[in-house]
Coordinates of C-alpha atoms and ligand atoms in Angstrom, one line a residue:
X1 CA 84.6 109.0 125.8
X2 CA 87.4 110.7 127.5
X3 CA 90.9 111.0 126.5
X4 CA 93.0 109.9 129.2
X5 CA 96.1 112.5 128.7
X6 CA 95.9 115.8 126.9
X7 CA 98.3 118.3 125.6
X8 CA 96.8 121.8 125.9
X9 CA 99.1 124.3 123.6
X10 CA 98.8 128.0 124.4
X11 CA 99.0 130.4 121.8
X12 CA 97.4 133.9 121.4
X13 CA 95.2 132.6 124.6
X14 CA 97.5 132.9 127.3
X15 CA 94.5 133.2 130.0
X16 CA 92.4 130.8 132.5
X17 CA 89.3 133.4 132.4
X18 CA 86.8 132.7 129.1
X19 CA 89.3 129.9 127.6
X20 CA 86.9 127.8 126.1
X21 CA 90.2 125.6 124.8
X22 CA 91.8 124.9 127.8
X23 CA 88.0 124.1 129.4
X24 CA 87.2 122.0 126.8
X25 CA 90.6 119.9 127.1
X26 CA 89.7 119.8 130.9
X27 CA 85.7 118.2 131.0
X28 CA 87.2 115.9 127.9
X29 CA 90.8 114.8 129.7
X30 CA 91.3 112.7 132.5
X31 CA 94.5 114.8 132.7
X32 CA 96.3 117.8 131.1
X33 CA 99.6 119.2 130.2
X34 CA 99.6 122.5 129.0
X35 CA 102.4 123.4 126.3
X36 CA 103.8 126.9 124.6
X37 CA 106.3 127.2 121.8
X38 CA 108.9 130.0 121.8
X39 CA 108.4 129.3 118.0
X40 CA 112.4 130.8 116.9
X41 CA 110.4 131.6 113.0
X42 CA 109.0 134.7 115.9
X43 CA 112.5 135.9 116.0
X44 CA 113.8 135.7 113.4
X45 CA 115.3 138.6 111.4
X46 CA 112.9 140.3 108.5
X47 CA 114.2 141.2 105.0
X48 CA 114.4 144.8 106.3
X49 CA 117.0 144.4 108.9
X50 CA 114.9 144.5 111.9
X51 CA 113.4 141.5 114.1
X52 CA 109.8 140.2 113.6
X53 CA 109.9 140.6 117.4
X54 CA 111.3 143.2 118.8
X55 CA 112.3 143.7 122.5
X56 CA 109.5 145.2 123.9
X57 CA 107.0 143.2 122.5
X58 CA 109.4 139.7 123.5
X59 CA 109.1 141.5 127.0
X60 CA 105.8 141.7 127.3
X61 CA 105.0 137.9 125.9
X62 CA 107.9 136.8 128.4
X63 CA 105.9 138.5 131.2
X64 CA 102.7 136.8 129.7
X65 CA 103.7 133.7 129.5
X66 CA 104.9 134.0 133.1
X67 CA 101.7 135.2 134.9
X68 CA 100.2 132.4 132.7
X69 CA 102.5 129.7 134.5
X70 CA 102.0 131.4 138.2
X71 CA 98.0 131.1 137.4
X72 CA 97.8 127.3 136.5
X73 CA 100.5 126.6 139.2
X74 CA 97.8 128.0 141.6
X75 CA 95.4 125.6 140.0
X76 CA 97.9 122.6 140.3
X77 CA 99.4 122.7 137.3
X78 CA 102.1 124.0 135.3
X79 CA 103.2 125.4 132.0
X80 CA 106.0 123.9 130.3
X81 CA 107.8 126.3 127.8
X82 CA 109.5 124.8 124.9
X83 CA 112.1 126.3 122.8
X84 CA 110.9 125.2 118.8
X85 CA 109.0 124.7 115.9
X86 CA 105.2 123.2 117.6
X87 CA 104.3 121.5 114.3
X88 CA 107.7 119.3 114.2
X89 CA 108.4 118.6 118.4
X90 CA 104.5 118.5 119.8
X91 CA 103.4 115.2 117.9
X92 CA 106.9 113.7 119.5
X93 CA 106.3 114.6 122.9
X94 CA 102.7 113.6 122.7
X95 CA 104.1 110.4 122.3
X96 CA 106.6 110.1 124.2
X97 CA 104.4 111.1 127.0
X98 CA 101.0 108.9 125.7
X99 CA 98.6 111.8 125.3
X100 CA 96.0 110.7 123.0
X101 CA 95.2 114.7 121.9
X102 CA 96.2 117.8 121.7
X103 CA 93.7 120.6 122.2
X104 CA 94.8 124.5 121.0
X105 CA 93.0 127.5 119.8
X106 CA 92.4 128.2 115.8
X107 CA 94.5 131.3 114.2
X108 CA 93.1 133.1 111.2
X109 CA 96.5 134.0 109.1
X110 CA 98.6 131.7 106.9
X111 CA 101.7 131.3 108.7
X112 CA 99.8 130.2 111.8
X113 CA 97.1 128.1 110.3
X114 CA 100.2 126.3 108.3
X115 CA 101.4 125.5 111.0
X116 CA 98.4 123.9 112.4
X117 CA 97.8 122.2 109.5
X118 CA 101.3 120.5 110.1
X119 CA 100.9 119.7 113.2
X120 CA 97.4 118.2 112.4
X121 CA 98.6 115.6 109.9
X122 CA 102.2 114.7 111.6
X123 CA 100.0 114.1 114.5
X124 CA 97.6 112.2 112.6
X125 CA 99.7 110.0 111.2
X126 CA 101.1 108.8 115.0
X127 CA 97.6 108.6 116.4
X128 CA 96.9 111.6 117.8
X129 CA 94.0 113.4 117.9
X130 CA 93.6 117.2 117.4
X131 CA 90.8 119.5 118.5
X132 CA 90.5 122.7 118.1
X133 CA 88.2 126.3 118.9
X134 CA 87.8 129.2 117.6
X135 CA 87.9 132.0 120.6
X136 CA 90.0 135.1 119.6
X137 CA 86.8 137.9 118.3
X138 CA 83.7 139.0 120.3
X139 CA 81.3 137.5 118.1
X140 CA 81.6 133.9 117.7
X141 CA 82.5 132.8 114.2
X142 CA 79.4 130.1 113.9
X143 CA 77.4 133.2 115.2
X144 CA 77.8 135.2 112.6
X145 CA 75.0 136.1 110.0
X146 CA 76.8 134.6 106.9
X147 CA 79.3 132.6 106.4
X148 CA 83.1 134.2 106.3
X149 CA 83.4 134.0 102.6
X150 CA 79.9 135.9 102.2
X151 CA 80.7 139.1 104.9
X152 CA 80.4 142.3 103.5
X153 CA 83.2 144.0 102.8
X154 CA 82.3 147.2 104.4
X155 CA 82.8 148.0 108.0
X156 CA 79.5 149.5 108.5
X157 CA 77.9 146.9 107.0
X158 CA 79.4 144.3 108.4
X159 CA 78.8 145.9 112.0
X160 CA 75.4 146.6 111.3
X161 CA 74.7 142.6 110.3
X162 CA 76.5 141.5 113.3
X163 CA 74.8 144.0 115.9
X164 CA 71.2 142.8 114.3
X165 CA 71.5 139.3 113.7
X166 CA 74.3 137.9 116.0
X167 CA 74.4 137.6 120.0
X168 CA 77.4 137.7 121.9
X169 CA 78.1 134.1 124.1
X170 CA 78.2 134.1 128.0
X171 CA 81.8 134.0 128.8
X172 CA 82.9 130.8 130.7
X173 CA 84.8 130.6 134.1
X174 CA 88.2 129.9 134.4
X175 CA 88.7 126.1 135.7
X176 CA 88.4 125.7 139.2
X177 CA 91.2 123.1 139.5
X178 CA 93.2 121.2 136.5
X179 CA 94.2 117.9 136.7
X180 CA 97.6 117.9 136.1
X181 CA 99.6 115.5 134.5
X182 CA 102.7 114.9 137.0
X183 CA 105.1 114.2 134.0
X184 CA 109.0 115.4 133.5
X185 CA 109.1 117.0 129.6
X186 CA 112.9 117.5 128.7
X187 CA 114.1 120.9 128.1
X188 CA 111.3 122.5 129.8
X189 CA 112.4 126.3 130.6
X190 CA 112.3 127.8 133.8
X191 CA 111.4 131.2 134.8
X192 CA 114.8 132.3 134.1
X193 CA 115.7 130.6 131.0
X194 CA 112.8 132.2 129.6
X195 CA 113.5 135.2 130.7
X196 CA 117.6 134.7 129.4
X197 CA 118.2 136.8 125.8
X198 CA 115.9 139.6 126.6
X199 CA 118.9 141.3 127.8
X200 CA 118.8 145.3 129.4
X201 CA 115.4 147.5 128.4
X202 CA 116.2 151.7 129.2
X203 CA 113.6 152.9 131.9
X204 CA 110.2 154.3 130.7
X205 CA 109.8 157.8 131.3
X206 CA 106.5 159.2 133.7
X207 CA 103.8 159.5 132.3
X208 CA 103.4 157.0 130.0
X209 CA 101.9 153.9 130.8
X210 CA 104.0 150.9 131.7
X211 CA 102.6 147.8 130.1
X212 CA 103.1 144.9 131.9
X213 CA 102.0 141.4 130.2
X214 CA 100.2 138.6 131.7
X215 CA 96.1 138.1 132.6
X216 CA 96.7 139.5 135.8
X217 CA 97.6 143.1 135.0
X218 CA 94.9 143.1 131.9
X219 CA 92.1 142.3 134.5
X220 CA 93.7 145.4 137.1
X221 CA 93.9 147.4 133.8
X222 CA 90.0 146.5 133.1
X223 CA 89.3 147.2 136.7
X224 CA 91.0 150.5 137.1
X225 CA 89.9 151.7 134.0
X226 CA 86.3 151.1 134.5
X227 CA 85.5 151.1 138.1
X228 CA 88.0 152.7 140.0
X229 CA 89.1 155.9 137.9
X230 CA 85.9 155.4 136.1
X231 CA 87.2 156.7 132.8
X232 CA 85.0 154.4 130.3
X233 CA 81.9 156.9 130.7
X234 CA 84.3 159.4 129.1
X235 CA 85.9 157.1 126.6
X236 CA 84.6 158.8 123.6
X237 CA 85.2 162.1 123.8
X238 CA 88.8 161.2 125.3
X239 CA 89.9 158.1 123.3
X240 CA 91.9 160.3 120.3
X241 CA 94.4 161.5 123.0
X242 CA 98.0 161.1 122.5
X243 CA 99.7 161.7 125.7
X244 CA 99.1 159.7 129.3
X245 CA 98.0 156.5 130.7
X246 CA 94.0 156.9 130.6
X247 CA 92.9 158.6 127.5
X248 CA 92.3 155.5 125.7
X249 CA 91.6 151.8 127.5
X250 CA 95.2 150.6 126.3
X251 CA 93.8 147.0 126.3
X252 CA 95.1 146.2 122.9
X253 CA 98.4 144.3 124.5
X254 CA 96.3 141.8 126.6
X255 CA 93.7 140.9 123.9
X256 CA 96.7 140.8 121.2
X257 CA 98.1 137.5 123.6
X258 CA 94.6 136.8 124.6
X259 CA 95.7 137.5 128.4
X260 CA 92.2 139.1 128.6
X261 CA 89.1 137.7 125.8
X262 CA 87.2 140.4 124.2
X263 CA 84.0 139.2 125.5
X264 CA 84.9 139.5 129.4
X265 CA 85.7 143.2 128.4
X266 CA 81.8 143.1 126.8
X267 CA 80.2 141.7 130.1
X268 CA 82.2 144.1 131.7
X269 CA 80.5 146.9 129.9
X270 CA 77.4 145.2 130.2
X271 CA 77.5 145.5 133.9
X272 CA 78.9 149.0 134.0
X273 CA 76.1 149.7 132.1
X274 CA 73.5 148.5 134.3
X275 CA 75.5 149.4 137.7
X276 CA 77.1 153.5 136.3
X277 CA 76.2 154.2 133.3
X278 CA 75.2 153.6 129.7
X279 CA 75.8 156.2 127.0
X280 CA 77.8 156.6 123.8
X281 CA 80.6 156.3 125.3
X282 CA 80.1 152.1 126.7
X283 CA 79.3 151.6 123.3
X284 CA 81.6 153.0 121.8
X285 CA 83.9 150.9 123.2
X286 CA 82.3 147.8 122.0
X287 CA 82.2 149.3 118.7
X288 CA 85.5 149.3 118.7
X289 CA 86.0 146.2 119.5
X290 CA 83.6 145.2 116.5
X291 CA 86.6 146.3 114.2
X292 CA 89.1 144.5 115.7
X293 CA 86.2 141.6 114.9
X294 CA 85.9 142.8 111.0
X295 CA 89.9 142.6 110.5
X296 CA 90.1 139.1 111.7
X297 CA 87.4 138.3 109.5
X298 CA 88.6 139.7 106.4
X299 CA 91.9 138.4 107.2
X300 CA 90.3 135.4 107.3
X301 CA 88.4 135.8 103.9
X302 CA 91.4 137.1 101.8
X303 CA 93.7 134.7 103.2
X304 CA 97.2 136.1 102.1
X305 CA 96.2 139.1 100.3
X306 CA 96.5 141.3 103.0
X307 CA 100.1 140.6 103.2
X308 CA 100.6 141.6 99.6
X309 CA 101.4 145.1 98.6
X310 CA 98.5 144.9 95.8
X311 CA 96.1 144.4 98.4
X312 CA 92.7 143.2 98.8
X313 CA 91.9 145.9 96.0
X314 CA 94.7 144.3 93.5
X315 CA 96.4 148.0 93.5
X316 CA 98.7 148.5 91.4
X317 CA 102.3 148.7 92.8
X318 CA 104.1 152.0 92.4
X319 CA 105.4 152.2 95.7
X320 CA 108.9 153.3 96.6
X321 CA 111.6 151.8 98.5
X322 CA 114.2 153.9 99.8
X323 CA 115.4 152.4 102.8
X324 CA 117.0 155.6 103.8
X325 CA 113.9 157.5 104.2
X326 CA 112.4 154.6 105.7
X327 CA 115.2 154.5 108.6
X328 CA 114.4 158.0 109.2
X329 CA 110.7 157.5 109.8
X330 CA 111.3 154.3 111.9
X331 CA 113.7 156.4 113.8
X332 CA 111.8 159.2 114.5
X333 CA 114.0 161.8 112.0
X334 CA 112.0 162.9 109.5
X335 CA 112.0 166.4 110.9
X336 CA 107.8 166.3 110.9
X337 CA 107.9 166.9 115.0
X338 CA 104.6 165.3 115.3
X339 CA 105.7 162.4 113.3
X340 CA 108.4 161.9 115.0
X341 CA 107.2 162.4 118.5
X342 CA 104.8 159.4 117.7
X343 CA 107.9 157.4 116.0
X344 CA 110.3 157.9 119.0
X345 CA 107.1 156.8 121.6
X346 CA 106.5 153.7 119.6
X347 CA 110.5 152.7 119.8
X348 CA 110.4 153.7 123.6
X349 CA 107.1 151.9 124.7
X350 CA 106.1 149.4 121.8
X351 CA 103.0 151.3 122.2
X352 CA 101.4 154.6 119.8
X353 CA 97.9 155.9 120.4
X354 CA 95.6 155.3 117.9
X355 CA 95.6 159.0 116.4
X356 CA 99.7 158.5 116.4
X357 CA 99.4 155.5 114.2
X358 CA 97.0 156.6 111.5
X359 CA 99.1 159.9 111.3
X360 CA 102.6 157.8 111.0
X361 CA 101.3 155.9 108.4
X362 CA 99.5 158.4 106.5
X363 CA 103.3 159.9 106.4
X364 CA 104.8 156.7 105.3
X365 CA 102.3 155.9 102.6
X366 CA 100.9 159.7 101.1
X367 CA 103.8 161.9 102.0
X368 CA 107.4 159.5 101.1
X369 CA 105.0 157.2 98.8
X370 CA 106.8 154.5 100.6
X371 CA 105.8 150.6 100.2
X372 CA 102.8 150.5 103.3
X373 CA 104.2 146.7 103.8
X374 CA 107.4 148.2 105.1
X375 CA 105.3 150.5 107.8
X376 CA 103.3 147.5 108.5
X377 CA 106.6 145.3 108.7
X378 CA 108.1 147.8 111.5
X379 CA 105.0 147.9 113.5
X380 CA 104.9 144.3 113.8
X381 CA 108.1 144.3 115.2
X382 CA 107.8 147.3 117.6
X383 CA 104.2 147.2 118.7
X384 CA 103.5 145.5 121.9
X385 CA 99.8 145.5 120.4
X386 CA 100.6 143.7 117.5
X387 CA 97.8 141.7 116.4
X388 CA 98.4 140.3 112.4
X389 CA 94.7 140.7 111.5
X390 CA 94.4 144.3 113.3
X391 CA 97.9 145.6 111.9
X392 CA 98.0 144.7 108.6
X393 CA 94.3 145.2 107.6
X394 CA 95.0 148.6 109.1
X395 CA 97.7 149.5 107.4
X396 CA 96.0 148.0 104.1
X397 CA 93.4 150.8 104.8
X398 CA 95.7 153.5 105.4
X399 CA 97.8 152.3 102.2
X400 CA 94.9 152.3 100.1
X401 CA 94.2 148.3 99.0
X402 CA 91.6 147.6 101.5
X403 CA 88.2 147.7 101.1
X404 CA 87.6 151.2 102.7
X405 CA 84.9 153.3 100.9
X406 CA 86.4 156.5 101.1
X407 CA 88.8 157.0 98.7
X408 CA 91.4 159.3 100.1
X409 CA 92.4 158.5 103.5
X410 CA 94.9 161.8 103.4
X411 CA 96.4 163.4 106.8
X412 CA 97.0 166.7 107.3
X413 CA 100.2 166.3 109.9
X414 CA 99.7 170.0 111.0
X415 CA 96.2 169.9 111.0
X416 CA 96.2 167.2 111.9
X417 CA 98.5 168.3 114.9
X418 CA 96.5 171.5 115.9
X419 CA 93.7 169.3 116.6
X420 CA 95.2 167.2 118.9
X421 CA 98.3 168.4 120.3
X422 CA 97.2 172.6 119.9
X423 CA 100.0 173.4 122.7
X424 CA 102.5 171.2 121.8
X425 CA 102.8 169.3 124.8
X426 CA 102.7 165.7 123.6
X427 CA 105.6 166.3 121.0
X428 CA 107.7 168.6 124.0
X429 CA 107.6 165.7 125.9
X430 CA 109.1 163.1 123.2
X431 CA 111.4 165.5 121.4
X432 CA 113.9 167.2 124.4
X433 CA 115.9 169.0 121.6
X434 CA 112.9 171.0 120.6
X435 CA 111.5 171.2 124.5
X436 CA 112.4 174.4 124.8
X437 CA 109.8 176.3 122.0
X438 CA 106.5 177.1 123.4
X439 CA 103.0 176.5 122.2
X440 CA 101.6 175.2 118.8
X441 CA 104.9 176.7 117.2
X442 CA 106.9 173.4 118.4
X443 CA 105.4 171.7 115.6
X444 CA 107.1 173.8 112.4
X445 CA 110.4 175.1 113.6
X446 CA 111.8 175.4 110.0
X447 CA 109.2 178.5 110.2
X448 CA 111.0 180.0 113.2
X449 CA 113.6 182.7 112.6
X450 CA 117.2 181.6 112.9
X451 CA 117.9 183.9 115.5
X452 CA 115.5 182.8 117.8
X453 CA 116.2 178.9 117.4
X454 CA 119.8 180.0 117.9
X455 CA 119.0 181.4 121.5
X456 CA 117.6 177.5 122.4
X457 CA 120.7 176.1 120.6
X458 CA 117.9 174.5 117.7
X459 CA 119.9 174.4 114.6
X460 CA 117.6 172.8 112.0
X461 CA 119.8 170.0 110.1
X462 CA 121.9 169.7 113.2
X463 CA 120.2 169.4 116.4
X464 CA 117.0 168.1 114.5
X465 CA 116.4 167.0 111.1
X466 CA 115.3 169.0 107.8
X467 CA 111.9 167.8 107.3
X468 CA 111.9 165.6 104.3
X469 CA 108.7 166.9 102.7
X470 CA 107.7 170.8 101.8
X471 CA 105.6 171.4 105.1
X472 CA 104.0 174.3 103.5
X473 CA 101.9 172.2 101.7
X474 CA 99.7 171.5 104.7
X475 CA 99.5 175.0 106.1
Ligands
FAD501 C1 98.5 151.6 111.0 C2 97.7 151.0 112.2 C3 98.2 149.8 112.8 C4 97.5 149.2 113.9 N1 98.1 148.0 114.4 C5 97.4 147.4 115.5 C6 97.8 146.2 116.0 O1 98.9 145.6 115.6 N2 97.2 145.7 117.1 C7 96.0 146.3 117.6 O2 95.5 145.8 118.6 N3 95.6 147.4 117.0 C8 96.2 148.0 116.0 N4 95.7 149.2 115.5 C9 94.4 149.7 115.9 C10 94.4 150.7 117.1 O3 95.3 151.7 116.8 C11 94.7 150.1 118.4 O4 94.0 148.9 118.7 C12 94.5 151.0 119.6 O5 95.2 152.2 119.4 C13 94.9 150.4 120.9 O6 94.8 151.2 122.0 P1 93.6 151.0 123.0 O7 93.6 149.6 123.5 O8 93.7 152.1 124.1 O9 92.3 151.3 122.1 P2 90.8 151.7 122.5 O10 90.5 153.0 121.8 O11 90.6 151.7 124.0 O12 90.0 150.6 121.8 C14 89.6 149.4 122.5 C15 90.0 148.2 121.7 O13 89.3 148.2 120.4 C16 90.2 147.6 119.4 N5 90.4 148.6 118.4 C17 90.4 149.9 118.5 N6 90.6 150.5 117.3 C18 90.9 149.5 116.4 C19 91.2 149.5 115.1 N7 91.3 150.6 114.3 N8 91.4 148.3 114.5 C20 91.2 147.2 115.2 N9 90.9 147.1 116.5 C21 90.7 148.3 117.1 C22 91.5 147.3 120.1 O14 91.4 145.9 120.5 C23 91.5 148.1 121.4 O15 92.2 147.6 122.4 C24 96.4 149.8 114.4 C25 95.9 151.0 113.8 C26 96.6 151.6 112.8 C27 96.1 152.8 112.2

């Protein structure tokens, strides 16, 4: 049986390619409306001061959610955008328009999956029927060797089962035309409504990649990086680079909205490797992708645990709070150059290589001892990455209540920075007030002679920040 008028609701899937949701709403609808909440809980200030959305990462869902619009329009359809809370206004207009379901995609953590419970039940009760998939990881989640509750704990473990006894699914093809429910929903946003409160961003600076959202410029960004500039055959020995657009694939912001699935990135490796080349570089990349996999499924089998500052591990919490010293680090100040280089790029992009980030949060957690909730907290509102499972079961790594097997997951900073920024250049080019120094000594200019940092017009404590830890202790 068919229903006769469907809502599809858009969440982290904002895509027509691989959207098993809004294919499945299609073949069982005679017609379709597809729906997205600008959910206001997303903007909402956190108890630290800061929004759980910050500007960059509200820009690059705006642009998302745009692209996502322009790409059913060409199909004959439309996206309505709706300022509010899904769970309470979605069952209403379900009514009020006579859809008999609503089809969306499943989320793993609790303030999404409450929400979905909500909306199941109000809708339930008027009649409406719910159906929902599961879509966000590379392996399926009925593919997977044991069930969710039963995964190992450990990465490697976990990654092993998976590559043995799971397959990866075929992905499917975006819909060829969508049969579109002609029907007027009140306070539908346009373009520019949607795009009203964003207000002024500063222009990026060269060199670093400008992210733009939307399924669009995530399939150029998989097409450039693997068949025009041909960079994936490299991707290994280049991926812990911290300065320019190609060192690392950089599609973490399109699979974070689901502008881009993680399995048309796999076929896409797939056919590089038959058609350029396969080495430990393609799969490396797919390895990677496995532990953006193994977070959402741990998320998912520790439910609200990774949010807590105990952990997964039940740590105990001796943590401390000074939200002084936490303003410095968010702002870049801590007078750590390569700290603070990767501080001020986060809060000038939304974006922070992957070296950056464990660094940063090393700092945070092993160097100031500070609560690794609050670093996680900051990240989710600055990164235009942000992905709940892959952010905060990182940062329960880095802070020590995950399930990692080594025990100390210390960072050298100036080790730490000789092995990846040896000349300097990657914190010249964020810091301007320390610019002028040359070579490796850019990263510890308490060391230099007063005298010489007086001839660049450096005065440590005035033109940049004593460091707030004894840097000695990693030379
Ligand atoms: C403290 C901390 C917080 C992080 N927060 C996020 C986050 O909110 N969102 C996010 O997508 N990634 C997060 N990461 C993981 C990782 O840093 C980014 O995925 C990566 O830097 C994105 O750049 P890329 O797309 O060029 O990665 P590539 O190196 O090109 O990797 C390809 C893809 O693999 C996945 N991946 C790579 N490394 C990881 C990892 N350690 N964990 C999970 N998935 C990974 C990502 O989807 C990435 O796009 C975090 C890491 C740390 C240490």
């Amino acid at each position: 049986m068919k229903f006769k008028r469907s809502i599809i609701w858009f969440r982290n899937d904002l895509r027509l390619r691989d959207n098993v949701t809004l294919l499945e709403g299609i073949a069982r609808s005679e017609e379709i409306i597809p729906v997205y909440f600008l959910d206001p809980r997303h903007f909402e200030k956190t108890e630290l001061g800061f929004p759980k959305t910050g500007k960059l990462r509200h820009k690059f869902l705006i642009e998302s959610l745009l692209n996502l619009r322009a790409n059913l329009r060409r199909k004959g359809a439309d996206l309505i955008i709706l300022n509010g809370k899904p769970e309470e206004i979605l069952p209403e207009v379900a009514t009020s328009i006579d859809a008999q379901a609503i089809f969306f995609s499943q989320e793993v953590t609790s303030e999404e999956t409450s929400v979905e419970k909500a909306l199941e039940q109000k809708s339930w009760a008027k009649g409406i029927a719910t159906e929902n998939y599961w879509q966000s990881t590379l392996y399926h989640i009925d593919d997977l060797p044991l069930p969710v509750g039963q995964l190992p704990e450990v990465f490697t473990q976990f990654r092993k089962n998976v590559e043995k006894l799971s397959s990866i699914r075929k992905e499917v093809d975006a819909p060829k035309s969508i049969p579109y429910a002609q029907i007027e929903i009140p306070n539908s946003l346009s373009d520019e409504e949607v795009k009203n409160g964003l207000g002024e961003l500063l222009p990026l600076p060269n060199k670093v990649m400008k992210f733009d959202g939307g399924e669009c410029r995530g399939m150029e960004r998989l097409e450039s990086y693997f068949w025009q500039k041909d960079l994936l055959k490299n991707y290994k020995e280049t991926r812990n680079g911290l300065l320019g657009k190609d060192y690392s694939s950089k599609f973490s912001p399109w699979l974070a909205l689901g502008c881009i699935s993680p399995r048309t990135i796999y076929w896409e490796v797939k056919k590089y490797e038959k058609e350029r080349k396969k080495n430990s570089s393609t799969y490396w990349l797919v390895f990677e992708l496995i532990w953006r996999d193994y977070f959402r499924f741990i998320c998912k089998k520790h439910g609200d645990k990774i949010f807590q500052v105990e952990g997964i591990k039940n740590q105990r919490d001796s943590w401390r709070r000074d939200r002084a010293d936490f303003l410095r680090w968010c702002e870049g100040k801590t007078g750590v150059p390569f700290v603070d280089a990767n501080m001020r790029e986060l809060n000038t992009t939304g974006f922070m290589s992957n070296r950056g980030r464990q660094n940063v949060a090393s700092f945070l957690v092993n160097d100031l001892n500070i609560d690794w909730t609050w670093g996680a907290s900051y990240f989710e509102s600055m990164l235009i990455d942000y992905d709940v499972c892959s952010n905060w079961g990182n940062w329960m790594y880095v802070g020590g209540v995950g399930n990692d097997p080594r025990e100390n997951r210390y960072f050298n900073i100036l080790r730490q920075a000789k092995n990846y920024d040896r000349e300097g250049e990657f914190v010249r080019f964020w810091i301007d007030e320390l610019a002028s120094i040359e070579g490796f000594d850019i990263h510890k200019p308490h060391e230099l002679p007063e005298n010489f940092l007086r001839g660049k017009r450096i005065e440590i404590g005035k033109t940049y920040p004593e460091a707030m830890v004894e840097m000695e202790k990693w030379s």
